[in-house]
Coordinates of N, CA and C in Angstrom, one line a residue:
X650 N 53.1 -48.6 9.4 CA 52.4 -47.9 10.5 C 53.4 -47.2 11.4
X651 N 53.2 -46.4 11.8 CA 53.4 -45.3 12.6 C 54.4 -46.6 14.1
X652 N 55.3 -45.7 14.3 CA 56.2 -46.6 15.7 C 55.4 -45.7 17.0
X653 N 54.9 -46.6 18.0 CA 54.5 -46.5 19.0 C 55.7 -46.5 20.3
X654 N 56.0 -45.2 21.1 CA 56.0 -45.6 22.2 C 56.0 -46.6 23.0
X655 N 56.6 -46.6 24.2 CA 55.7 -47.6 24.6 C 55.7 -47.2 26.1
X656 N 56.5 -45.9 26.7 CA 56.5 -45.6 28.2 C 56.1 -44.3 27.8
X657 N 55.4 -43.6 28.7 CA 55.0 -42.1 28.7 C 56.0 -41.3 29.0
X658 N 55.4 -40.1 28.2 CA 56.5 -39.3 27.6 C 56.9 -38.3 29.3
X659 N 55.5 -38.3 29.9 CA 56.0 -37.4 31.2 C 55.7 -38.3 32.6
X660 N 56.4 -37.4 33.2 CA 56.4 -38.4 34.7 C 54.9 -38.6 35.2
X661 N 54.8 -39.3 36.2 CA 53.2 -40.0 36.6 C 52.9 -38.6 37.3
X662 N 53.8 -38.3 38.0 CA 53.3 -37.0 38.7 C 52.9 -35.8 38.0
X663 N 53.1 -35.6 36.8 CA 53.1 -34.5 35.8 C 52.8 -34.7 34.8
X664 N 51.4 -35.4 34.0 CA 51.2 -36.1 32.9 C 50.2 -34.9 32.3
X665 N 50.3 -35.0 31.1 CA 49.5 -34.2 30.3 C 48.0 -33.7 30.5
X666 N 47.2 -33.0 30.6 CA 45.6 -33.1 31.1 C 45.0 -32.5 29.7
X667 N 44.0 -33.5 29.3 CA 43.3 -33.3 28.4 C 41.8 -32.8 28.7
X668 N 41.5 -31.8 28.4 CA 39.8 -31.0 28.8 C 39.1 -30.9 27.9
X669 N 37.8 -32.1 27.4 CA 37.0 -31.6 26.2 C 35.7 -32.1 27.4
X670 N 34.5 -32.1 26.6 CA 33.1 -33.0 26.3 C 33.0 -34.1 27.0
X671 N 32.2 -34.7 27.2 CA 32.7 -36.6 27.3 C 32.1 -37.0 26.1
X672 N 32.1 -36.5 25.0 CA 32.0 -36.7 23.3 C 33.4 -36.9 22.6
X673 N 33.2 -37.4 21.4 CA 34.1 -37.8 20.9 C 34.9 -36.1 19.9
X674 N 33.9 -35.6 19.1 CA 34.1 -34.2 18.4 C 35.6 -34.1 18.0
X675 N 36.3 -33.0 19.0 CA 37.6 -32.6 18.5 C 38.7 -33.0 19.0
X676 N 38.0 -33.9 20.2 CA 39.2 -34.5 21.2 C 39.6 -36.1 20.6
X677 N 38.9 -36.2 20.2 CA 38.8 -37.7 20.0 C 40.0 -38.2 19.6
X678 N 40.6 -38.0 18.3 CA 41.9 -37.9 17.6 C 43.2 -38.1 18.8
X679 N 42.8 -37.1 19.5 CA 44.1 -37.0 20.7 C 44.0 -37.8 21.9
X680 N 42.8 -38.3 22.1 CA 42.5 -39.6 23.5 C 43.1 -40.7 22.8
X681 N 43.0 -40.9 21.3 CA 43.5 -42.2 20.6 C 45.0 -42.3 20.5
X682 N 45.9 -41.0 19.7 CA 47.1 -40.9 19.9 C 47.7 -41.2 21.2
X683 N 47.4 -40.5 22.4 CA 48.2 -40.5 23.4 C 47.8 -42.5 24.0
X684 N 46.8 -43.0 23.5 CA 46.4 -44.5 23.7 C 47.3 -45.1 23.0
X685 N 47.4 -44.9 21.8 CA 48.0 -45.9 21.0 C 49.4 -45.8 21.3
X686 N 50.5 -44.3 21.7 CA 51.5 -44.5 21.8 C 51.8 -45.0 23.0
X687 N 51.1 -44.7 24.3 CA 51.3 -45.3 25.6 C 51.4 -43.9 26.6
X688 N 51.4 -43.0 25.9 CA 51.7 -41.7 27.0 C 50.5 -41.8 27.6
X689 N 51.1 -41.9 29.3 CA 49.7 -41.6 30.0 C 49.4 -40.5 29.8
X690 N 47.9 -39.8 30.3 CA 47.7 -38.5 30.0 C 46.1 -38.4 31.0
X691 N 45.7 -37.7 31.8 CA 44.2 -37.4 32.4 C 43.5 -36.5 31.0
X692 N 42.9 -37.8 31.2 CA 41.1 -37.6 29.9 C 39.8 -36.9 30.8
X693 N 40.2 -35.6 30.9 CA 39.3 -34.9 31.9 C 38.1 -34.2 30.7
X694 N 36.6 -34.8 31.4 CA 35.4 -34.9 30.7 C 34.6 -33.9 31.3
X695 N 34.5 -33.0 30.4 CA 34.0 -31.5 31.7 C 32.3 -31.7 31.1
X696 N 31.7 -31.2 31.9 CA 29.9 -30.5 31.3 C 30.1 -29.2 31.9
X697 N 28.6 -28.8 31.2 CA 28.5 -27.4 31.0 C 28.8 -26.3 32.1
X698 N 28.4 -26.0 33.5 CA 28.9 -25.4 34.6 C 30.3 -25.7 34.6
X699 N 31.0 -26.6 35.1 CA 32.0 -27.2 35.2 C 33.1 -26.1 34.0
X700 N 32.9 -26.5 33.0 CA 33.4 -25.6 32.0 C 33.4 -24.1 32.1
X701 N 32.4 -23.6 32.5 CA 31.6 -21.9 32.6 C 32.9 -21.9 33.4
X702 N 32.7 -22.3 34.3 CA 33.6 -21.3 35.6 C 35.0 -21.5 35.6
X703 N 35.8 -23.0 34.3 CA 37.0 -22.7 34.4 C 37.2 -21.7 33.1
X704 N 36.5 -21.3 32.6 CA 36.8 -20.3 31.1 C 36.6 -18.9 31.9
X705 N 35.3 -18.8 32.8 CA 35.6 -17.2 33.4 C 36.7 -17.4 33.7
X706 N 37.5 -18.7 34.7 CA 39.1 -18.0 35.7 C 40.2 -18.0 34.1
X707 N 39.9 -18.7 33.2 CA 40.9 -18.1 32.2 C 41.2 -17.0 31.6
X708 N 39.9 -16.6 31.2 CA 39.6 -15.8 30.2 C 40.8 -14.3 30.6
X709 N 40.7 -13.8 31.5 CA 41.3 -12.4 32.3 C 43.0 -12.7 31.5
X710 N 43.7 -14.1 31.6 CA 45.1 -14.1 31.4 C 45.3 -14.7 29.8
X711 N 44.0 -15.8 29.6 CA 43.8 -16.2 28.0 C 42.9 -16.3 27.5
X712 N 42.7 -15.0 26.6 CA 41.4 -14.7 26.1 C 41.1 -15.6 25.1
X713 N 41.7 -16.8 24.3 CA 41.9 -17.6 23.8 C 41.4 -18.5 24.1
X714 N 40.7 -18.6 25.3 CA 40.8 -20.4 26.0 C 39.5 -20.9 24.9
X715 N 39.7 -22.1 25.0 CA 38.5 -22.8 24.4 C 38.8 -24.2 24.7
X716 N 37.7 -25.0 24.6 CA 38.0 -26.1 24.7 C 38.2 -27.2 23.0
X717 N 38.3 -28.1 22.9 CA 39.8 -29.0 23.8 C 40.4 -28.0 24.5
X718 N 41.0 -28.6 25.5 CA 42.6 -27.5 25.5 C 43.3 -29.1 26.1
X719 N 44.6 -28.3 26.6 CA 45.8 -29.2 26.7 C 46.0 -28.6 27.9
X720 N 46.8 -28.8 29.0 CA 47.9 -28.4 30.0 C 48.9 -29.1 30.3
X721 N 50.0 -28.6 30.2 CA 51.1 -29.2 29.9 C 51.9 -28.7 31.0
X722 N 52.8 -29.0 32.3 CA 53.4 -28.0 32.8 C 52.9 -27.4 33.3
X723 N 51.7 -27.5 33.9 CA 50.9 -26.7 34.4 C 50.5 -25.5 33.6
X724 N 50.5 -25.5 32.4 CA 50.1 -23.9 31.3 C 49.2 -24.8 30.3
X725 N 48.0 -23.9 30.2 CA 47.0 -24.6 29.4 C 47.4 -23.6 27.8
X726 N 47.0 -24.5 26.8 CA 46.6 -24.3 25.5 C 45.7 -25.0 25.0
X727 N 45.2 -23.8 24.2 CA 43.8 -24.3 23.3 C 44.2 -24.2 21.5
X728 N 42.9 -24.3 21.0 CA 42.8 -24.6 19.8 C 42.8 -26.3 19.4
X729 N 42.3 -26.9 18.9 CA 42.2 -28.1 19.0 C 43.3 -28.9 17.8
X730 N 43.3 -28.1 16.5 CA 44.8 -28.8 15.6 C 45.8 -28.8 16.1
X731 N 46.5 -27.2 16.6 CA 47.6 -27.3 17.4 C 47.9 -28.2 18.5
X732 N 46.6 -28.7 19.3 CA 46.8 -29.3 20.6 C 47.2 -31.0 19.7
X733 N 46.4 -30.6 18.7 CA 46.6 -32.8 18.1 C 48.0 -32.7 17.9
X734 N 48.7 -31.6 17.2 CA 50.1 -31.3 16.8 C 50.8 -31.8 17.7
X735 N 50.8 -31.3 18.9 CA 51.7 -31.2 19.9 C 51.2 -32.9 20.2
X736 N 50.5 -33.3 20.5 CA 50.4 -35.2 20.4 C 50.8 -35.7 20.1
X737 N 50.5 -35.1 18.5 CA 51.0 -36.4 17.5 C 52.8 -36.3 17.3
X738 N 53.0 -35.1 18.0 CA 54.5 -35.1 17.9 C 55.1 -36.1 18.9
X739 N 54.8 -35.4 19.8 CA 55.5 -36.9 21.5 C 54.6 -38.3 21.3
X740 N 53.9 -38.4 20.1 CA 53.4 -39.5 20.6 C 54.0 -40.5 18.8
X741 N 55.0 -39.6 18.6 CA 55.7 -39.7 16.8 C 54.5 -40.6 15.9
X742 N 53.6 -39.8 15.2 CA 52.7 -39.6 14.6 C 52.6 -38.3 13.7
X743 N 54.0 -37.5 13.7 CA 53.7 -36.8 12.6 C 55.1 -36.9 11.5
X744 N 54.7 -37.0 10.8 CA 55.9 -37.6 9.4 C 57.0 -36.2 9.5
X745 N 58.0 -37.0 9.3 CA 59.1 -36.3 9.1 C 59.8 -35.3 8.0
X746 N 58.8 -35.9 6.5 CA 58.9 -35.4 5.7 C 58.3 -33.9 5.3
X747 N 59.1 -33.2 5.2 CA 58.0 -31.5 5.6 C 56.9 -31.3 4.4
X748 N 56.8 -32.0 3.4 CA 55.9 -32.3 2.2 C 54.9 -33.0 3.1
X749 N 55.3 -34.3 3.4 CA 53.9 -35.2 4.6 C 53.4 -34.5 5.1
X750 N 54.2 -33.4 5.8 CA 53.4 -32.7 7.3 C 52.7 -31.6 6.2
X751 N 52.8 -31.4 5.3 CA 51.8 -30.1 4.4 C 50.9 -31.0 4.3
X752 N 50.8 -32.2 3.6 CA 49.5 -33.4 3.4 C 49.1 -33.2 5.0
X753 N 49.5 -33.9 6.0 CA 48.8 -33.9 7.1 C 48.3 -32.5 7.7
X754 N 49.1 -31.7 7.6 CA 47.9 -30.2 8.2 C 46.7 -30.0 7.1
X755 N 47.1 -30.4 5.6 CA 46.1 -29.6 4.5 C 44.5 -30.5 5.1
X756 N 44.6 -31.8 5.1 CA 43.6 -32.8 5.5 C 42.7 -32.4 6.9
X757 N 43.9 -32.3 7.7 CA 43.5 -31.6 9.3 C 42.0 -30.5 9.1
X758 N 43.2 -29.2 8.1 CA 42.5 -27.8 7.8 C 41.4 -28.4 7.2
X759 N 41.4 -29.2 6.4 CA 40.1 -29.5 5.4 C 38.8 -29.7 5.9
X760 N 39.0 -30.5 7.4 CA 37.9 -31.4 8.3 C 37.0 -30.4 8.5
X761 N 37.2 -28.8 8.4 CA 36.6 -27.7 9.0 C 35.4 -28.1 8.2
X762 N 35.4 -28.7 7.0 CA 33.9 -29.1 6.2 C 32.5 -30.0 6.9
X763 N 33.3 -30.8 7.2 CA 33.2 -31.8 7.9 C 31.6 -31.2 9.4
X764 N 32.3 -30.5 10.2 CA 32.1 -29.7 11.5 C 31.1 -28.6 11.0
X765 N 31.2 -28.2 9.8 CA 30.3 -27.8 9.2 C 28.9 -28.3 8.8
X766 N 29.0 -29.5 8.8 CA 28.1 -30.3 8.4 C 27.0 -31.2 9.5
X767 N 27.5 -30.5 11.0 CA 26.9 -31.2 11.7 C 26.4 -30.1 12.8
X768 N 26.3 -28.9 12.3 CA 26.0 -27.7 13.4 C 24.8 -27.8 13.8
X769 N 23.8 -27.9 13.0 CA 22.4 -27.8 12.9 C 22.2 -28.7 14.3
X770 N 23.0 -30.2 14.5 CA 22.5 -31.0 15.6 C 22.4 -30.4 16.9
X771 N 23.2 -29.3 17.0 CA 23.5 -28.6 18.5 C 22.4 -27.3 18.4
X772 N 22.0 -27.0 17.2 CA 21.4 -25.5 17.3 C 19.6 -25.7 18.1
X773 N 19.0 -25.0 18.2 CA 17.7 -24.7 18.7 C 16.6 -25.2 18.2
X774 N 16.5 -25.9 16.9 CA 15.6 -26.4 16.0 C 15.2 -27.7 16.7
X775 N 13.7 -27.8 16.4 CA 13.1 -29.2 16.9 C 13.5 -30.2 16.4
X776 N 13.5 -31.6 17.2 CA 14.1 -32.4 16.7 C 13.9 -33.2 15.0
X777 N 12.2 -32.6 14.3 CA 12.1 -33.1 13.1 C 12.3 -31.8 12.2
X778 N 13.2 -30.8 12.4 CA 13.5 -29.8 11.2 C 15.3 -30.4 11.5
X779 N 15.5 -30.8 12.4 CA 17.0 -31.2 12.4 C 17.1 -32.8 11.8
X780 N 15.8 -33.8 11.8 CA 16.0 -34.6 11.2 C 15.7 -34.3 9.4
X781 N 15.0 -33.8 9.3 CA 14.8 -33.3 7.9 C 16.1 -32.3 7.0
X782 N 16.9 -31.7 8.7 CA 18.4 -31.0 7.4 C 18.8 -32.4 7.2
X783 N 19.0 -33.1 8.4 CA 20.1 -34.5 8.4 C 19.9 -35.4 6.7
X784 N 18.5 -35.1 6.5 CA 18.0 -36.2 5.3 C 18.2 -35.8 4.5
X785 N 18.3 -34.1 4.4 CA 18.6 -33.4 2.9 C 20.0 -33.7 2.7
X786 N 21.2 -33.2 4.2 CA 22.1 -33.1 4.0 C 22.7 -34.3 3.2
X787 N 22.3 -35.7 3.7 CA 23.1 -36.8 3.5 C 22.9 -37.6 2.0
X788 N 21.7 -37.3 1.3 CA 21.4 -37.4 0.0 C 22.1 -36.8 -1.5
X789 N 22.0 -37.4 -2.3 CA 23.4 -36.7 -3.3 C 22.9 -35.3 -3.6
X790 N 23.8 -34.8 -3.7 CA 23.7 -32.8 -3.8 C 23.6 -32.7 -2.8
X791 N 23.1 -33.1 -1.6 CA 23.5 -32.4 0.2 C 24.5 -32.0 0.5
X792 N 24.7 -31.3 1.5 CA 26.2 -30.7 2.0 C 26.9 -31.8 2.3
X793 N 26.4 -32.4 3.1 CA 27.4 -33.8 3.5 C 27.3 -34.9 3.1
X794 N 26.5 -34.9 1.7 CA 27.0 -36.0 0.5 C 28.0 -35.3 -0.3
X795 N 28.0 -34.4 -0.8 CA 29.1 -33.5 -1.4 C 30.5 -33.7 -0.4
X796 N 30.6 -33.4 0.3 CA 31.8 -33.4 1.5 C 32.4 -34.9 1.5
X797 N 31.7 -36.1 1.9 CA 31.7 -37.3 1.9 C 32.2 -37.5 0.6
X798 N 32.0 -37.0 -1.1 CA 32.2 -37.1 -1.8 C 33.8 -36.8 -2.4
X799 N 34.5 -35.9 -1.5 CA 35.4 -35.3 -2.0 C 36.2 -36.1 -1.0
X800 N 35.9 -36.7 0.2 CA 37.2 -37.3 0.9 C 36.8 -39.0 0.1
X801 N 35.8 -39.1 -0.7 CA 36.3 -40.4 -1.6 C 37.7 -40.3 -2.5
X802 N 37.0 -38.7 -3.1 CA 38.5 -38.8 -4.1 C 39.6 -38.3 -3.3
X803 N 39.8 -38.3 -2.5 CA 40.8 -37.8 -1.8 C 41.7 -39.2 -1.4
X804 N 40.9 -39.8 -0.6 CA 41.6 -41.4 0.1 C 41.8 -42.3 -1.2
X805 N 41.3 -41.8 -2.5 CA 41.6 -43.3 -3.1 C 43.2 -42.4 -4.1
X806 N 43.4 -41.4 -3.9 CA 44.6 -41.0 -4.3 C 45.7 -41.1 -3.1
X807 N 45.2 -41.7 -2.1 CA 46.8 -41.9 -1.0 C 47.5 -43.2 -1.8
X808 N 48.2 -43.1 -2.0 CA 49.1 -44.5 -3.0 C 49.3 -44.9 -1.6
X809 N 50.1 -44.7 -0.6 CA 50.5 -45.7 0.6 C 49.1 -46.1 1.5
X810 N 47.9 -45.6 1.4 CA 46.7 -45.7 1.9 C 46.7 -44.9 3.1
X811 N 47.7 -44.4 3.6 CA 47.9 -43.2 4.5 C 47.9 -42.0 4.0
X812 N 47.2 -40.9 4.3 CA 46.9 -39.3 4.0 C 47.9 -38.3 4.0
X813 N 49.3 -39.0 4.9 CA 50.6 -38.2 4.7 C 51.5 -38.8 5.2
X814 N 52.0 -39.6 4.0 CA 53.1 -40.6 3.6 C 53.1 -41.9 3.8
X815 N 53.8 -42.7 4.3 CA 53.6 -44.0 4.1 C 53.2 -44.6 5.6
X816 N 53.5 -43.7 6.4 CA 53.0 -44.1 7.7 C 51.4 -43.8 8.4
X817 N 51.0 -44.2 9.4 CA 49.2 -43.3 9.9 C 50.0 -42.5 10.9
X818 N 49.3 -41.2 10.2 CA 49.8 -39.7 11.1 C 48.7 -39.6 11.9
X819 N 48.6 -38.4 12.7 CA 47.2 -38.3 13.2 C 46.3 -37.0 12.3
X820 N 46.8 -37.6 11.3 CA 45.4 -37.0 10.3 C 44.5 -38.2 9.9
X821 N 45.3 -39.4 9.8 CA 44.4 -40.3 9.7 C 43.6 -40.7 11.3
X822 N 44.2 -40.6 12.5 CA 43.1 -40.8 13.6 C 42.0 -39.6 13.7
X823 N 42.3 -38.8 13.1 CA 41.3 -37.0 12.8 C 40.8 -37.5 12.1
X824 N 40.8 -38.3 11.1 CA 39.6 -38.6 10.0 C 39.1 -39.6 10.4
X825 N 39.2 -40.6 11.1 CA 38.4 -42.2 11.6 C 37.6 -41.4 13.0
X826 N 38.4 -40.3 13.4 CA 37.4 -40.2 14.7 C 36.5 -39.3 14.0
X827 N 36.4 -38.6 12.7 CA 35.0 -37.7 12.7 C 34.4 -38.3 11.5
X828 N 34.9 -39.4 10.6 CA 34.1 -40.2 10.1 C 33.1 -41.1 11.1
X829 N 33.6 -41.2 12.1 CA 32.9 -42.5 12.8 C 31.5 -41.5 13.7
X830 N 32.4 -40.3 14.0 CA 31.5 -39.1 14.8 C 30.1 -39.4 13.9
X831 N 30.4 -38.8 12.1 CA 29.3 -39.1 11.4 C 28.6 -39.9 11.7
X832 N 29.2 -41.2 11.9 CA 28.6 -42.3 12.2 C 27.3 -42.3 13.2
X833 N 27.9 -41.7 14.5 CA 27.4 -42.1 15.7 C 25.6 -41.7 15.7
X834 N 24.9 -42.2 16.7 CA 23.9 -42.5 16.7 C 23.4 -41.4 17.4
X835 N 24.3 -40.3 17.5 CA 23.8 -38.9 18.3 C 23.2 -38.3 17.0
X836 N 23.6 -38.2 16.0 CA 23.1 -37.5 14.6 C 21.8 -37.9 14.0
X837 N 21.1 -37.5 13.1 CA 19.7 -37.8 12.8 C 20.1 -38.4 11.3
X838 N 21.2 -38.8 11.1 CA 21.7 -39.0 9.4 C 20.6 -40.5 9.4
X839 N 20.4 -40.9 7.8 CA 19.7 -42.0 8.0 C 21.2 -43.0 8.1
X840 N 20.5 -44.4 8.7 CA 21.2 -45.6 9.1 C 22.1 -45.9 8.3
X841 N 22.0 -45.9 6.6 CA 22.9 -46.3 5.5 C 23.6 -45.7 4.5
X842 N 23.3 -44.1 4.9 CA 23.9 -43.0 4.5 C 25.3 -42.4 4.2
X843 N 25.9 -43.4 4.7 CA 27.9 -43.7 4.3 C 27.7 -44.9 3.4
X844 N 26.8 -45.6 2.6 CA 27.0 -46.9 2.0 C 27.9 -46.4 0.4
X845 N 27.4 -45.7 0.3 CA 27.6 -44.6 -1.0 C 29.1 -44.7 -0.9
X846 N 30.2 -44.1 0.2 CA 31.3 -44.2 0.4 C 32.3 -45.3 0.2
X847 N 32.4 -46.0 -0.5 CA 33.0 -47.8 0.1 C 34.5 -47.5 0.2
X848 N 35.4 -46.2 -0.4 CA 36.8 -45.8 -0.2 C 37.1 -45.5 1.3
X849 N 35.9 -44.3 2.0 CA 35.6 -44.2 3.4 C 35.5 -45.0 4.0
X850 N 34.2 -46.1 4.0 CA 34.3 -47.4 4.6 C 35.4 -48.0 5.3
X851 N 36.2 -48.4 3.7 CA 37.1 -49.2 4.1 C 38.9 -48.5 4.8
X852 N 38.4 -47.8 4.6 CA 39.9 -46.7 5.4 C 39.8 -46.9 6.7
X853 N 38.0 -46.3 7.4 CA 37.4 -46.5 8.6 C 37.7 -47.8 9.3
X854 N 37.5 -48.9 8.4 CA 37.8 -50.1 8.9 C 38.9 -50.3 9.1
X855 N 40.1 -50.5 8.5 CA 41.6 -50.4 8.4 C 42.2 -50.1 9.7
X856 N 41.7 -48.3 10.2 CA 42.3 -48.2 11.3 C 41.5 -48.5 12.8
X857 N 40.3 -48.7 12.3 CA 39.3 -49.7 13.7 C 39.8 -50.7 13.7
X858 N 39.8 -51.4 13.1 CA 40.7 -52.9 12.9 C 41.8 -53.4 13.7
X859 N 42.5 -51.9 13.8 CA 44.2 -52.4 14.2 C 43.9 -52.5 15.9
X860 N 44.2 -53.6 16.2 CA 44.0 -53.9 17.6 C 44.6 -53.5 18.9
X861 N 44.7 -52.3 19.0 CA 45.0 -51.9 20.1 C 44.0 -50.8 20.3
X862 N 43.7 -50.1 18.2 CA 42.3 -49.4 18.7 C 41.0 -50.2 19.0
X863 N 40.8 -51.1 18.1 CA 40.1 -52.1 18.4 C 39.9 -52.2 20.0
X864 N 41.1 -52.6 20.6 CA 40.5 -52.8 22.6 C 40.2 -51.6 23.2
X865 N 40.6 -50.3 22.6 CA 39.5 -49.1 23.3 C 38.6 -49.2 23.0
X866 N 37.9 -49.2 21.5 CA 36.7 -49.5 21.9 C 35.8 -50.2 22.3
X867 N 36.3 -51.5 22.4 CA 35.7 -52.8 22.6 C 34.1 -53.0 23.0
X868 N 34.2 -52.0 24.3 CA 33.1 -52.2 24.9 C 32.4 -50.9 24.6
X869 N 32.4 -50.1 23.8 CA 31.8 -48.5 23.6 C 30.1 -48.8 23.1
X870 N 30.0 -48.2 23.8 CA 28.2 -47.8 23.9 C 27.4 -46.6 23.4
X871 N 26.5 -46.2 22.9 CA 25.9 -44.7 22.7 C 26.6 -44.2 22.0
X872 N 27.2 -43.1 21.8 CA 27.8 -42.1 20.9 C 28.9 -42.6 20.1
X873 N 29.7 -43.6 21.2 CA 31.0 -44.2 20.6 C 30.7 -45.8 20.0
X874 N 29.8 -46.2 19.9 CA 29.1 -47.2 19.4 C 29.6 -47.3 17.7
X875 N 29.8 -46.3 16.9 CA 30.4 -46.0 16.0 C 31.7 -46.4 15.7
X876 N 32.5 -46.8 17.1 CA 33.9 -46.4 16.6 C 34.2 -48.3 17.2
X877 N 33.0 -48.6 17.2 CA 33.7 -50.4 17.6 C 33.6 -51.3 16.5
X878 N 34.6 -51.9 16.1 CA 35.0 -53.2 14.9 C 35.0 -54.0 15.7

């Protein structure tokens, strides 16, 4: 396993600020990293207005903005891989071997399937045409039995059981946080619709297990209900 920190990387006065959702989605990965290594960091939980009006004052200097973002030094950056990048580095979670770090970006790039597979829940459709994609989706030949299907053969070819090298990068907390997302009880998937998976399963469990993610979640309710062992 990956060597943790154990003091934060920036002063109390000047700590990292993290701006997603109060969802788990694309931030999730990076609230766990900066937990697990110890770097403090503000987990700032925006909703919808709140967001509107800091994206108009961006937009004029960074036409880029989006959320996640990061601010670092008082200068924000977006994009959500790059921002895990820059985590999982200060928070040493990304392998040193430049072959690992090709395994860990290809996995990252890959998740875009994944995010694919759950659009329908946010779009305009009534709640029983969104439960009816969720039933096709998650059934064999669905989009996201097919998807689910390819990160079986994927994880059962990690020889160290880690996704890039022998250590957990944060491609493996990018995959526990959006396998578990599947999970969560915000989606219309049916209840036993990961059983099919038992390579997934048990990867999921592995890194819920390890006890210090274990006491973030401990107490998680609603959405994050998914991510408690």
């Amino acid at each position: 396993m990956a060597e943790f920190h154990d003091e934060a990387e920036a002063p109390k006065s000047n700590v990292p600020k993290l701006y997603y959702w109060g969802l788990h989605g694309r931030a999730e990965a990076m609230r766990l990293a900066f937990t697990l290594a110890g770097i403090e960091f503000e987990d700032i939980r925006l909703e919808g207005p709140g967001w509107g009006k800091m994206k108009t004052s961006l937009l004029p200097t960074m036409p880029q903005a989006n959320i996640p973002m990061l601010e670092i030094d008082g200068k924000m950056y977006s994009e959500a891989k790059a921002c895990l990048r820059y985590v999982g580095t200060i928070a040493n979670m990304v392998p040193s071997n430049p072959t690992d770090q090709l395994s860990m970006d290809e996995i990252i790039a890959y998740s875009d399937n994944i995010f694919g597979c759950v659009g329908f829940a946010f779009s305009g459709a009534s709640e029983d045409e969104k439960k009816k994609t969720a039933e096709e989706s998650a059934v064999k030949g669905g989009q996201l039995y097919s998807v689910l299907s390819n990160y079986e053969t994927i994880l059962k070819g990690c020889a160290d059981g880690w996704v890039a090298g022998k250590n957990m990068s944060i491609a493996d907390l990018w995959l526990f946080s959006l396998f578990s997302f599947l999970a969560s009880p915000m989606f219309p998937f049916p209840s036993n619709f990961m059983e099919d998976f038992p390579t997934i399963n048990a990867y999921r469990k592995k890194i819920g297990t390890i006890p210090a993610v274990q006491a973030k979640y401990a107490d998680a309710t609603g959405p994050y209900s998914s991510f408690k062992y």
